[in-house]
Coordinates of C-alpha atoms in Angstrom, one line a residue:
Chain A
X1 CA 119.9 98.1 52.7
X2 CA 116.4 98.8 52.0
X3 CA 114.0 97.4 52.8
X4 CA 115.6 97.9 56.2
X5 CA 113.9 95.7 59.4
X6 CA 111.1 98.3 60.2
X7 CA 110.2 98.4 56.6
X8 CA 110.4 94.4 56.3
X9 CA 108.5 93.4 59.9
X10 CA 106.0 95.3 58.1
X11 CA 105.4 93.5 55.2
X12 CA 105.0 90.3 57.4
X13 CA 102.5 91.9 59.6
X14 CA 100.5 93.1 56.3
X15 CA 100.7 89.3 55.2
X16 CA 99.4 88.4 58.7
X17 CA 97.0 90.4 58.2
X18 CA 95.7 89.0 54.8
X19 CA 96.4 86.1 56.1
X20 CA 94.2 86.8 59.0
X21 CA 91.3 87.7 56.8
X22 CA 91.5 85.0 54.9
X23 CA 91.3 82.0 57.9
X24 CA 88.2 80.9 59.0
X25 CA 88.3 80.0 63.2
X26 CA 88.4 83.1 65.6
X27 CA 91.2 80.8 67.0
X28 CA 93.8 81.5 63.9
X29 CA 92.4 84.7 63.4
X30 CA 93.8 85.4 67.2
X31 CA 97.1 83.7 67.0
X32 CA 97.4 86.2 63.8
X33 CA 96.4 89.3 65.8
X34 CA 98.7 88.2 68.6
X35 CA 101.6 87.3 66.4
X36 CA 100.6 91.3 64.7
X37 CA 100.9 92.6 68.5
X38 CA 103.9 90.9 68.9
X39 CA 106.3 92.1 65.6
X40 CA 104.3 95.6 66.8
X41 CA 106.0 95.1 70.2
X42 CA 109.1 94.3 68.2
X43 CA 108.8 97.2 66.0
X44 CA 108.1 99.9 69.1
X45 CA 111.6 98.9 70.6
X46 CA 114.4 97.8 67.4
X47 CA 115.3 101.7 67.1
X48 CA 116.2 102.9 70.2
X49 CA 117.5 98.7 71.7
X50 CA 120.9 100.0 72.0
X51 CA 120.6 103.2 72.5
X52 CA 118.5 102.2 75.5
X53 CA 121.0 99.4 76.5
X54 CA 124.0 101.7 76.1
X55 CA 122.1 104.3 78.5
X56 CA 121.1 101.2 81.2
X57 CA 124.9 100.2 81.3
X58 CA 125.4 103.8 81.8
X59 CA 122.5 104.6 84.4
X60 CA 123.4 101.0 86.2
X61 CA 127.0 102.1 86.3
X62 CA 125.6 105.0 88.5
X63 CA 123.7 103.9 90.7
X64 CA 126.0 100.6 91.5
X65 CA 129.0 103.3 92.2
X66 CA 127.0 104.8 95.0
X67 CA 125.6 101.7 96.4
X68 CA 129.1 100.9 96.7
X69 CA 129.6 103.8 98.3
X70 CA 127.2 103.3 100.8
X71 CA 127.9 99.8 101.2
X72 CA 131.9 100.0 102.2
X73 CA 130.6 102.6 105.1
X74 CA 128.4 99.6 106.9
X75 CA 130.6 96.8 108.9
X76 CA 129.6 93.9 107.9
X77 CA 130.4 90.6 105.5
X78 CA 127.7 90.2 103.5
X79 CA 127.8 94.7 102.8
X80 CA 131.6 94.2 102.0
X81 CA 131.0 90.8 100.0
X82 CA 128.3 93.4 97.6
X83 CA 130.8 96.2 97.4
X84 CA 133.6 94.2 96.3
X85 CA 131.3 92.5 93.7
X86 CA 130.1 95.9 92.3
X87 CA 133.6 97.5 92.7
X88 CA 135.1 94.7 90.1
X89 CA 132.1 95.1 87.8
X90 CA 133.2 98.6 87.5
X91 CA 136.5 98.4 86.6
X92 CA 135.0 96.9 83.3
X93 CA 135.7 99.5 80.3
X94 CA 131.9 100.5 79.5
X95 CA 130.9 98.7 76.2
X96 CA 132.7 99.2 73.3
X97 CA 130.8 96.5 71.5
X98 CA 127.7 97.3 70.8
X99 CA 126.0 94.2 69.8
X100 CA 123.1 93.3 71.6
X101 CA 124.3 90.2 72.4
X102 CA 127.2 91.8 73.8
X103 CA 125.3 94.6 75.8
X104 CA 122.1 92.5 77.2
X105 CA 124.6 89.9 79.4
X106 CA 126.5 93.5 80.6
X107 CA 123.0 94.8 81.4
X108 CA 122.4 91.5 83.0
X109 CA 125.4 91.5 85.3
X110 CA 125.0 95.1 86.8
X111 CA 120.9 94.3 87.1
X112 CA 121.8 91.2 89.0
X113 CA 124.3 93.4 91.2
X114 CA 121.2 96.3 91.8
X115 CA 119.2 93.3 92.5
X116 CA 121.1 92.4 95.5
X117 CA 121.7 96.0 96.8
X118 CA 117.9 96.0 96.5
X119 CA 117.3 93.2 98.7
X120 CA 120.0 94.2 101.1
X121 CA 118.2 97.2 101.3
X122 CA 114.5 95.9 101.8
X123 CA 116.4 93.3 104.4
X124 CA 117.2 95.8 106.2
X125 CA 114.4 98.5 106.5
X126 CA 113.9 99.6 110.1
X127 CA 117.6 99.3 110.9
X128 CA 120.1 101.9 111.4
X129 CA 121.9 100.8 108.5
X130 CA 118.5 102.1 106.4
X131 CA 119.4 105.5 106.8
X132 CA 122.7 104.5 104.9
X133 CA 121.2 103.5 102.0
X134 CA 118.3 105.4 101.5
X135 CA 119.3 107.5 99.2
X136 CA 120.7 104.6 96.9
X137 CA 117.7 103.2 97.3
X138 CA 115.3 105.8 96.2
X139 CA 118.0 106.4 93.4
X140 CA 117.3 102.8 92.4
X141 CA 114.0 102.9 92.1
X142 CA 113.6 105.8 90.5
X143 CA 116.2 104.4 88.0
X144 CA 114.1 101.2 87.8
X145 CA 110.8 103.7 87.2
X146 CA 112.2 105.3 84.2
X147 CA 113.0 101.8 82.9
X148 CA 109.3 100.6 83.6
X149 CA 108.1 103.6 81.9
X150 CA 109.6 102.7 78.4
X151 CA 108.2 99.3 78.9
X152 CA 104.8 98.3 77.4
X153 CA 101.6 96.5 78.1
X154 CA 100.1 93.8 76.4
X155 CA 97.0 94.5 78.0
X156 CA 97.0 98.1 76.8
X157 CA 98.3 97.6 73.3
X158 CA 96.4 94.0 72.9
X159 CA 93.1 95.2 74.3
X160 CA 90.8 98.4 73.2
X161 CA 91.5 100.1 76.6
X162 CA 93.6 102.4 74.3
X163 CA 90.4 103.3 72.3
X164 CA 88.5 103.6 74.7
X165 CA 90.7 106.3 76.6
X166 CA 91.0 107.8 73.2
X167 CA 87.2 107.9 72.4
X168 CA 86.3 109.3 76.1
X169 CA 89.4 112.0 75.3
X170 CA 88.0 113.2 72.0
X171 CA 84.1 112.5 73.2
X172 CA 85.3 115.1 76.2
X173 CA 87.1 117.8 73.8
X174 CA 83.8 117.7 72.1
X175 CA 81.9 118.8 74.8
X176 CA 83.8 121.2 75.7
Chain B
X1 CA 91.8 63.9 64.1
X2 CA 90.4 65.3 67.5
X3 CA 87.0 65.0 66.4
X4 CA 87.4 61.1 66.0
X5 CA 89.2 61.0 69.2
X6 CA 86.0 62.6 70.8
X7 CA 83.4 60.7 69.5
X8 CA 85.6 57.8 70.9
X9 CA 86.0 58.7 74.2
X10 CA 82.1 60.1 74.4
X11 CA 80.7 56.4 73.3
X12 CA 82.5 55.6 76.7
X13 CA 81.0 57.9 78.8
X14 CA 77.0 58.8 77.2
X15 CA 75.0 56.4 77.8
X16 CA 74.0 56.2 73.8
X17 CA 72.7 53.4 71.5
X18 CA 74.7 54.2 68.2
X19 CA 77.3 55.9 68.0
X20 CA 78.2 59.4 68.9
X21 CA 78.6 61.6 66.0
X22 CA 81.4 64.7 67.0
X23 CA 80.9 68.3 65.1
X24 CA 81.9 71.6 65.0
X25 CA 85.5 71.0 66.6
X26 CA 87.1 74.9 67.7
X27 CA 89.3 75.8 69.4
X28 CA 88.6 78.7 71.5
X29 CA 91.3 81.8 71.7
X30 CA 92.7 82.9 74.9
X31 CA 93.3 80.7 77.9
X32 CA 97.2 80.5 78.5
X33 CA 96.9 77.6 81.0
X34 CA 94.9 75.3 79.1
X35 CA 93.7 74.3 75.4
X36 CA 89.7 74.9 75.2
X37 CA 88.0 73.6 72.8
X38 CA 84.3 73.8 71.6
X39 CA 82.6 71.4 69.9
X40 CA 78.6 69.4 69.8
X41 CA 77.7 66.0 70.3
X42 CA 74.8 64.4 68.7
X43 CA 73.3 60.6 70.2
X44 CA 70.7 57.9 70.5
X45 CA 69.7 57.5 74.0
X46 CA 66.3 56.2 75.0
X47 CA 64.6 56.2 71.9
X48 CA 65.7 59.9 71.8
X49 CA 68.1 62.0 69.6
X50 CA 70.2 64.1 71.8
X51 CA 72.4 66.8 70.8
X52 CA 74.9 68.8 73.3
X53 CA 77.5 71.4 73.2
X54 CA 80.3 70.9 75.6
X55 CA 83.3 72.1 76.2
X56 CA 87.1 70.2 76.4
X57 CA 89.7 71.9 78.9
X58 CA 93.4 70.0 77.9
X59 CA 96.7 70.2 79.4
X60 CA 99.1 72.3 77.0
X61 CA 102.4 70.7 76.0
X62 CA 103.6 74.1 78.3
X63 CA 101.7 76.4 80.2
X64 CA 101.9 80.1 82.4
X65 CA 101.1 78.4 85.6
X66 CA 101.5 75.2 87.0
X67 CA 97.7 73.6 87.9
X68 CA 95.9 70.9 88.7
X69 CA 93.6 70.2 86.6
X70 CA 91.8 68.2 89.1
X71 CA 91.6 70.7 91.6
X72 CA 90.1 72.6 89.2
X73 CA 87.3 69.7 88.3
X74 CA 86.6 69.4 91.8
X75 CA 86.6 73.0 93.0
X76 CA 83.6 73.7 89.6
X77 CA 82.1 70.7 90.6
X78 CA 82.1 71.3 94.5
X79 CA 80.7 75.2 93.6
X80 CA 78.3 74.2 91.3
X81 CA 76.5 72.1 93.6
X82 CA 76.3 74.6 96.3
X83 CA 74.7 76.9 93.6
X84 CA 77.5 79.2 92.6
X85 CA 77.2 79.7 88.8
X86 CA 79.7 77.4 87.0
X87 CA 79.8 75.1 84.0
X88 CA 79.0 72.0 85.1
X89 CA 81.9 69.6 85.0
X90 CA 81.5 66.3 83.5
X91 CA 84.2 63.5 83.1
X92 CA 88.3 64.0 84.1
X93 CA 90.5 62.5 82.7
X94 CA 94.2 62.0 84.2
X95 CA 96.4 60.6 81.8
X96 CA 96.9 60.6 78.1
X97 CA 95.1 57.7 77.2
X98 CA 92.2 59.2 75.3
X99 CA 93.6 62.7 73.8
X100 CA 97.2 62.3 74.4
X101 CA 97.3 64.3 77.3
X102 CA 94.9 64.4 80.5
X103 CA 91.8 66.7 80.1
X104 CA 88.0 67.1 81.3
X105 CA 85.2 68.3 79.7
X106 CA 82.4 70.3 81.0
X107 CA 78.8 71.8 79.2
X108 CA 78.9 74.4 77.4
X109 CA 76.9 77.3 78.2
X110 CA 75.5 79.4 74.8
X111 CA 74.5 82.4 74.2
X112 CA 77.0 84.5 76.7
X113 CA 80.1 86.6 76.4
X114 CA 83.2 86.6 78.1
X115 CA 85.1 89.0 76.3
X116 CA 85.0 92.6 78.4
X117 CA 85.6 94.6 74.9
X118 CA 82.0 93.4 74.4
X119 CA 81.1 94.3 78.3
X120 CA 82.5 97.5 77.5
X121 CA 81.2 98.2 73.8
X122 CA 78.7 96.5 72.9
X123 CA 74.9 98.2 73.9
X124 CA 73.4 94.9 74.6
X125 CA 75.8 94.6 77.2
X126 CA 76.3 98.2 78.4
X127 CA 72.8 98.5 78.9
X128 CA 73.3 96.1 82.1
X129 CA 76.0 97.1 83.1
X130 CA 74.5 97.8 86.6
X131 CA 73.4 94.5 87.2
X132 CA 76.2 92.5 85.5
X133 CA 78.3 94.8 88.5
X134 CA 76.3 93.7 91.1
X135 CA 76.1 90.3 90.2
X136 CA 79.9 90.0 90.0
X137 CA 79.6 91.2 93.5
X138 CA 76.8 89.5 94.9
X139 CA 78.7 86.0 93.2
X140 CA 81.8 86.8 95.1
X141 CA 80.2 87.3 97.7
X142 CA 78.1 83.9 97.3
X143 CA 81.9 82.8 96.7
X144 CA 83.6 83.2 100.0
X145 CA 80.3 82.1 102.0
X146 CA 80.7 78.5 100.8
X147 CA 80.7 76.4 103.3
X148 CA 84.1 74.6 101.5
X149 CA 84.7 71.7 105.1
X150 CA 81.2 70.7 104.4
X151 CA 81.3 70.6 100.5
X152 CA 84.7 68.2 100.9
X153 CA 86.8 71.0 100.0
X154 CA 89.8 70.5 102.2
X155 CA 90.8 67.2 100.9
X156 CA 90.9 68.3 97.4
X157 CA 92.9 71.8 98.7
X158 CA 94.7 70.5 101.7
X159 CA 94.4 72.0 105.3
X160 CA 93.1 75.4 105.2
X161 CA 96.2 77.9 106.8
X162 CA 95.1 80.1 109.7
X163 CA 94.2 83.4 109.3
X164 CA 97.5 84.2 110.1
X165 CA 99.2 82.1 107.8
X166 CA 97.2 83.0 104.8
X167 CA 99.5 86.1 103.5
X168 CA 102.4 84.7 104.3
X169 CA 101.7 81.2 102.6
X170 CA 100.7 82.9 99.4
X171 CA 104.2 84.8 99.6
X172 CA 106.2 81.5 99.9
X173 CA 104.2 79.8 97.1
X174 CA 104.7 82.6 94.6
X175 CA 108.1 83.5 95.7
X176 CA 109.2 79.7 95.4
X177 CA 107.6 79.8 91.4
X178 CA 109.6 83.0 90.8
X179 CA 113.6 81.2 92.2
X180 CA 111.8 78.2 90.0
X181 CA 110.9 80.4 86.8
X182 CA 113.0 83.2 86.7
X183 CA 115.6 83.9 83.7
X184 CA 117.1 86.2 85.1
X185 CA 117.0 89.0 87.7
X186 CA 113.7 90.6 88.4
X187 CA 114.9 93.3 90.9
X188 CA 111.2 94.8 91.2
X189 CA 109.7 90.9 92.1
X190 CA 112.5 90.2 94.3
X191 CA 112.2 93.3 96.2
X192 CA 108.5 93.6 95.9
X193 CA 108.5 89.8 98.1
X194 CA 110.9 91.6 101.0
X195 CA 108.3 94.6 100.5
X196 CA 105.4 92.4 101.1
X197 CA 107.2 90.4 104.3
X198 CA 107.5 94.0 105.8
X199 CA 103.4 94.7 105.2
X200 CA 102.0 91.7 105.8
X201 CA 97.8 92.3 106.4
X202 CA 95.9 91.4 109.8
X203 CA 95.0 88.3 109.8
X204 CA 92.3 86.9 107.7
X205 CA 88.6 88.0 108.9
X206 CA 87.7 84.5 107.5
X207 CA 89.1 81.3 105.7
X208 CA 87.1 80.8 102.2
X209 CA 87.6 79.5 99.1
X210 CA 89.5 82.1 97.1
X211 CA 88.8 82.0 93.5
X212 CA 92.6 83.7 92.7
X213 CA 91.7 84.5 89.4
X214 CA 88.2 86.4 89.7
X215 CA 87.5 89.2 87.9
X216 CA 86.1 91.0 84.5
X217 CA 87.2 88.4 81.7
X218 CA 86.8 85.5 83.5
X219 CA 83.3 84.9 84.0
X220 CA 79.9 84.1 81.2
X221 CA 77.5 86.9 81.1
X222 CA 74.0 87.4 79.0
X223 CA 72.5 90.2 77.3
X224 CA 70.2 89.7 80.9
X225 CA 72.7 91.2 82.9
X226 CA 73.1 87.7 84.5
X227 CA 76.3 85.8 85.7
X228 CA 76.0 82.3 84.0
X229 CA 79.6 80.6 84.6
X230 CA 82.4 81.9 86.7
X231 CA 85.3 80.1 84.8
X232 CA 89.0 79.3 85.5
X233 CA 89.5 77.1 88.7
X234 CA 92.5 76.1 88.4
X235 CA 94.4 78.3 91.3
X236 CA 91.3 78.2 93.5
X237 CA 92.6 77.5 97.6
X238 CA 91.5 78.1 101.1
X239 CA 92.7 81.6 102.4
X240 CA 92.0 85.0 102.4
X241 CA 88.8 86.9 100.8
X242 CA 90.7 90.4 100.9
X243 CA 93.0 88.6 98.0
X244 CA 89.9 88.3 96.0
X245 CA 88.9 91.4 96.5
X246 CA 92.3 92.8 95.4
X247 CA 92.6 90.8 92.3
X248 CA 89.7 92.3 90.6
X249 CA 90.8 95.6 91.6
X250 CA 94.0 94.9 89.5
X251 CA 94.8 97.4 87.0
X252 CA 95.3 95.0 84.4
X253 CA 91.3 94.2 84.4
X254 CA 91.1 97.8 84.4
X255 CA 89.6 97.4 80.7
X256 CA 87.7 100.7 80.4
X257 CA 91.3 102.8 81.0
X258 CA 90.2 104.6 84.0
X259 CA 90.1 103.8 87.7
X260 CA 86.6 101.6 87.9
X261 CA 87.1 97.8 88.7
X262 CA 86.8 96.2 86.2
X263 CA 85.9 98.7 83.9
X264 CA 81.9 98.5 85.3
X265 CA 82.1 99.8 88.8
X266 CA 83.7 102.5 91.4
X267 CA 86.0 101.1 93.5
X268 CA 84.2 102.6 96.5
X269 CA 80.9 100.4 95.1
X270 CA 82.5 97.3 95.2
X271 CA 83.6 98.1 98.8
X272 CA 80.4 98.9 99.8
X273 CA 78.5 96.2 98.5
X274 CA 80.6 93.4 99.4
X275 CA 80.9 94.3 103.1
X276 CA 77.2 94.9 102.8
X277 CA 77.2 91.3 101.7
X278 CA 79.5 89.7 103.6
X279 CA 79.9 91.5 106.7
X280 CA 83.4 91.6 106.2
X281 CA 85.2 94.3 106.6
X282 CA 87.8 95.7 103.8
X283 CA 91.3 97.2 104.7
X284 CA 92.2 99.7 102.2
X285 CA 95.8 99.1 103.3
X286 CA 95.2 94.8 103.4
X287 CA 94.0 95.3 99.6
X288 CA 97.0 97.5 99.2
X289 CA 99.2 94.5 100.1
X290 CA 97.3 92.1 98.1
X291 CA 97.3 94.4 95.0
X292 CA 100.6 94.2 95.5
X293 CA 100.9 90.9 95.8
X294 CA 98.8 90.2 92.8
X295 CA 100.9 92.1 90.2
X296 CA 103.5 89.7 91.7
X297 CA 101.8 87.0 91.0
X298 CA 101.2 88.0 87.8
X299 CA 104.5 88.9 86.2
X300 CA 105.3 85.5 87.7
X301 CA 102.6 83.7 85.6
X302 CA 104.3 85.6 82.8
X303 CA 107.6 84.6 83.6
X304 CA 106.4 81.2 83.5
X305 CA 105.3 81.7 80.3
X306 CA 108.3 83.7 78.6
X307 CA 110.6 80.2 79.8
X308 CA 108.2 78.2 78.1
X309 CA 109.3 79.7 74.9
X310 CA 112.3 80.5 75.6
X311 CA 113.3 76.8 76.0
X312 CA 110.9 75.9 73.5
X313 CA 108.6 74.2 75.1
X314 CA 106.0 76.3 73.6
X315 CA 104.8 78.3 69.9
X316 CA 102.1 80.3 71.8
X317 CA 102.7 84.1 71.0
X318 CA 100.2 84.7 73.7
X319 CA 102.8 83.7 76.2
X320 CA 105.5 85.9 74.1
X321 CA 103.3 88.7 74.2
X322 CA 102.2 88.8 77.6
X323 CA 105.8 87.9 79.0
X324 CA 106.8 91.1 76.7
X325 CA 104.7 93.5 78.6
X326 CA 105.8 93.1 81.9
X327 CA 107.6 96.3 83.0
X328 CA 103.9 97.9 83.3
X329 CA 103.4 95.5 86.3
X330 CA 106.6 96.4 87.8
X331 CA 105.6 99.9 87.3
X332 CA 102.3 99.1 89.0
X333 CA 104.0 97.5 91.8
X334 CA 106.3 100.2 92.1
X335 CA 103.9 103.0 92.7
X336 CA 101.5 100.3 95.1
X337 CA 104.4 100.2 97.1
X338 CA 105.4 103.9 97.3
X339 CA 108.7 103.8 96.2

């Protein structure tokens, strides 16, 4: 159907942004910039949501497999009590449904799970049972990395640090 | 509406013959943790026609962080009169009686900038830059030599921690807002907290009033190169100076897109001249853990926000916004924390 989202979230941002021209306070004329930065935000990250989702689940799956594996191999309740946890949120199907509000609550679940490997891990830094999880851990955070990394920043977008890396970048290739 | 309301509540407080006449009512942008608003003031008092600008600070219906507004009176008014640079603070008010919810209004100082974009791009401001970076120094400085048992300080902030305490109380407190605030899990925060348990700092050279929010963006500056108002209060307490020092090293206030502090200044400077200043001495690896500890802190503040609208409490798309950029933060804490 046509116009699709990205076409229709921008007609409301060019409306906003009449409308922003037209108001008369720097304070409206802000809450329409922000509102503008924040359909932008919206824009930046409607194509690839469950794409991105279906590829956490995926990734998450991963990791929480080899936490488990690590886990099982260390003696204690609270190790076990995570492994069995992880090893039943496994032995869900990976999503078939691929509404968001299907995938976020899955993405949810295995976060929460990493989350507690993740503190299990930092609890126990400095113990023999650190060499165990290691490499899980470092696996984790690079996983949570690469997340981070297709993240955004209002203060980037919302501010003109962006232009001013830009104009230093071109001011540079010119003097060269 | 407001402006009614005002000129109510100022023919209880100025001392004026007539009444007071209320104009040029604005509210100001930015400022997630309290409404500002702008407006003037015009009065009879002593024969005399007076005319003043101040400036109204009120509670939200929802806010990023939870604050006192009182401690925040009290801390401007306490470092105003030991000569720091801050709006003076006039009247608080604690309950909703006048403007439906509690407020206090300070002076307003014209004829500055806050904004760093104009710091940063404007050549009336870039021009002093120098001084505007020594004088954010030289005020932080003037900052954690304030003699806060003297100035009444503790009761308004409660007894000061020791110096080994400091780290580890601004830990709990920020750890306690997160299990309060979260909506859901925040692996990064979570281990970050266990992180920063691991690293915690010496102990603190000094107890002084930290600011907690000081940095480019948050202070009045003139085309003079001068510091006129150091502004936002509200999370001010009796700790550390090394988290001071690490809060306006945070990349976030980074506004120029490269490494300087605050857009204005080499990291290395800002060393320098503070414990030139101070005679304090800085711990690379201390600011390390506070750097850390302030992204933390930060994508806290923005979780606190992002429930707000989540459960409705708030319409602010600031709060959307900002609670939408977090994974930056994470990233930064990620790579301060070498993992």
């Amino acid at each position: 159907m046509r116009p699709d989202e990205r076409e229709s979230i921008l007609v409301v941002q060019g409306v906003l942004q009449d409308l922003a021209r037209e108001v008369s306070t720097d304070y409206a004329r802000s809450q329409a910039s922000t509102c503008l930065l924040l359909l932008q935000s919206l824009l930046a990250e409607m194509d690839s949501a469950v794409h991105d989702l279906v590829q956490d689940v995926a990734a998450l799956r991963r990791v929480l497999a080899d936490a488990r594996g690590a886990l099982v191999s260390l003696p204690d309740d609270e190790a076990s009590r995570l492994a069995a946890d992880i090893a039943s949120a496994l032995e869900e199907a990976p999503p078939d449904d691929l509404r968001l509000s299907s995938l976020r609550p899955r993405r949810e679940r295995l976060m929460g799970l990493l989350e507690r490997f993740l503190c299990l891990c930092e609890d126990r830094q400095g113990t023999p049972d650190a060499e165990v999880l290691e490499p899980v851990r470092g696996a984790a955070y690079r996983l949570l990395r690469r997340m981070a990394l297709r993240g955004w920043c209002f203060w980037d977008v919302g501010s003109f640090r962006e232009a001013l890396v830009r104009w230093r970048s071109a001011a540079q290739q010119e003097g060269q | 509406m407001l402006e009614q309301q005002l000129a109510q509540y100022l023919n209880l407080r100025l001392s004026a013959s007539g009444p007071v006449q209320v104009t040029g009512v604005r509210r100001i942008p930015g400022g997630a943790s309290r409404e500002t608003w702008a407006f003037d003031a015009t009065w009879e008092e002593g024969g005399r026609t007076l005319c003043r600008g101040f400036i109204l600070r009120r509670d939200p219906p929802a806010s990023v962080v939870v604050t006192e507004r009182d401690v925040e009176f009290q801390v401007m008014d306490a470092a105003g009169r030991a000569g720091i640079p801050v709006p003076r603070v006039l009247w608080l008010e604690k309950d909703g009686q006048h403007l439906e919810r509690p407020f206090f209004v300070m002076e307003r100082i014209d004829g500055c900038e806050t904004s760093p974009q104009a710091l940063l791009t404007d050549p009336a401001y870039i021009r002093v830059h120098d001084r505007i970076a020594r004088r954010f120094v030289e005020v932080l400085a003037a900052i954690h030599a304030l003699d806060w048992q003297a100035l009444g300080l503790q009761e308004v902030l409660g007894p000061p921690p020791s110096p080994e305490e400091c780290a580890l109380r601004e830990i709990q407190k920020w750890e306690q807002v997160l299990e309060r605030e979260a909506l859901g899990p925040e692996l990064v925060l979570r281990a970050a907290l266990r992180w920063l348990r691991r690293h915690l700092p010496p102990p603190a050279q000094r107890i002084v009033l930290v600011h907690s929010d000081y940095r480019v963006g948050n202070f009045l500056f003139d085309a003079e190169g001068e510091i006129r108002g150091v502004l936002d209060w509200e999370l001010a307490h009796l700790g550390d100076p090394m988290e001071d020092v690490a809060w306006a090293c945070l990349r976030p206030w980074r506004w120029a897109g490269d490494e300087r502090i605050g857009g204005i200044m080499a990291r290395e400077e800002f060393y320098r001249l503070y414990q030139e200043l101070t005679g304090l001495r800085i711990d690379p690896e201390a600011v390390r853990f506070w750097e850390v500890l302030g992204n933390v802190k930060l994508a806290v503040i923005t979780i606190t926000g992002a429930r707000a609208i989540v459960q409705g409490r708030s319409r602010e798309p600031v709060l959307a916004m900002i609670a939408r950029g977090n994974s930056r933060l994470e990233l930064e804490i990620l790579e301060l924390m070498g993992v």
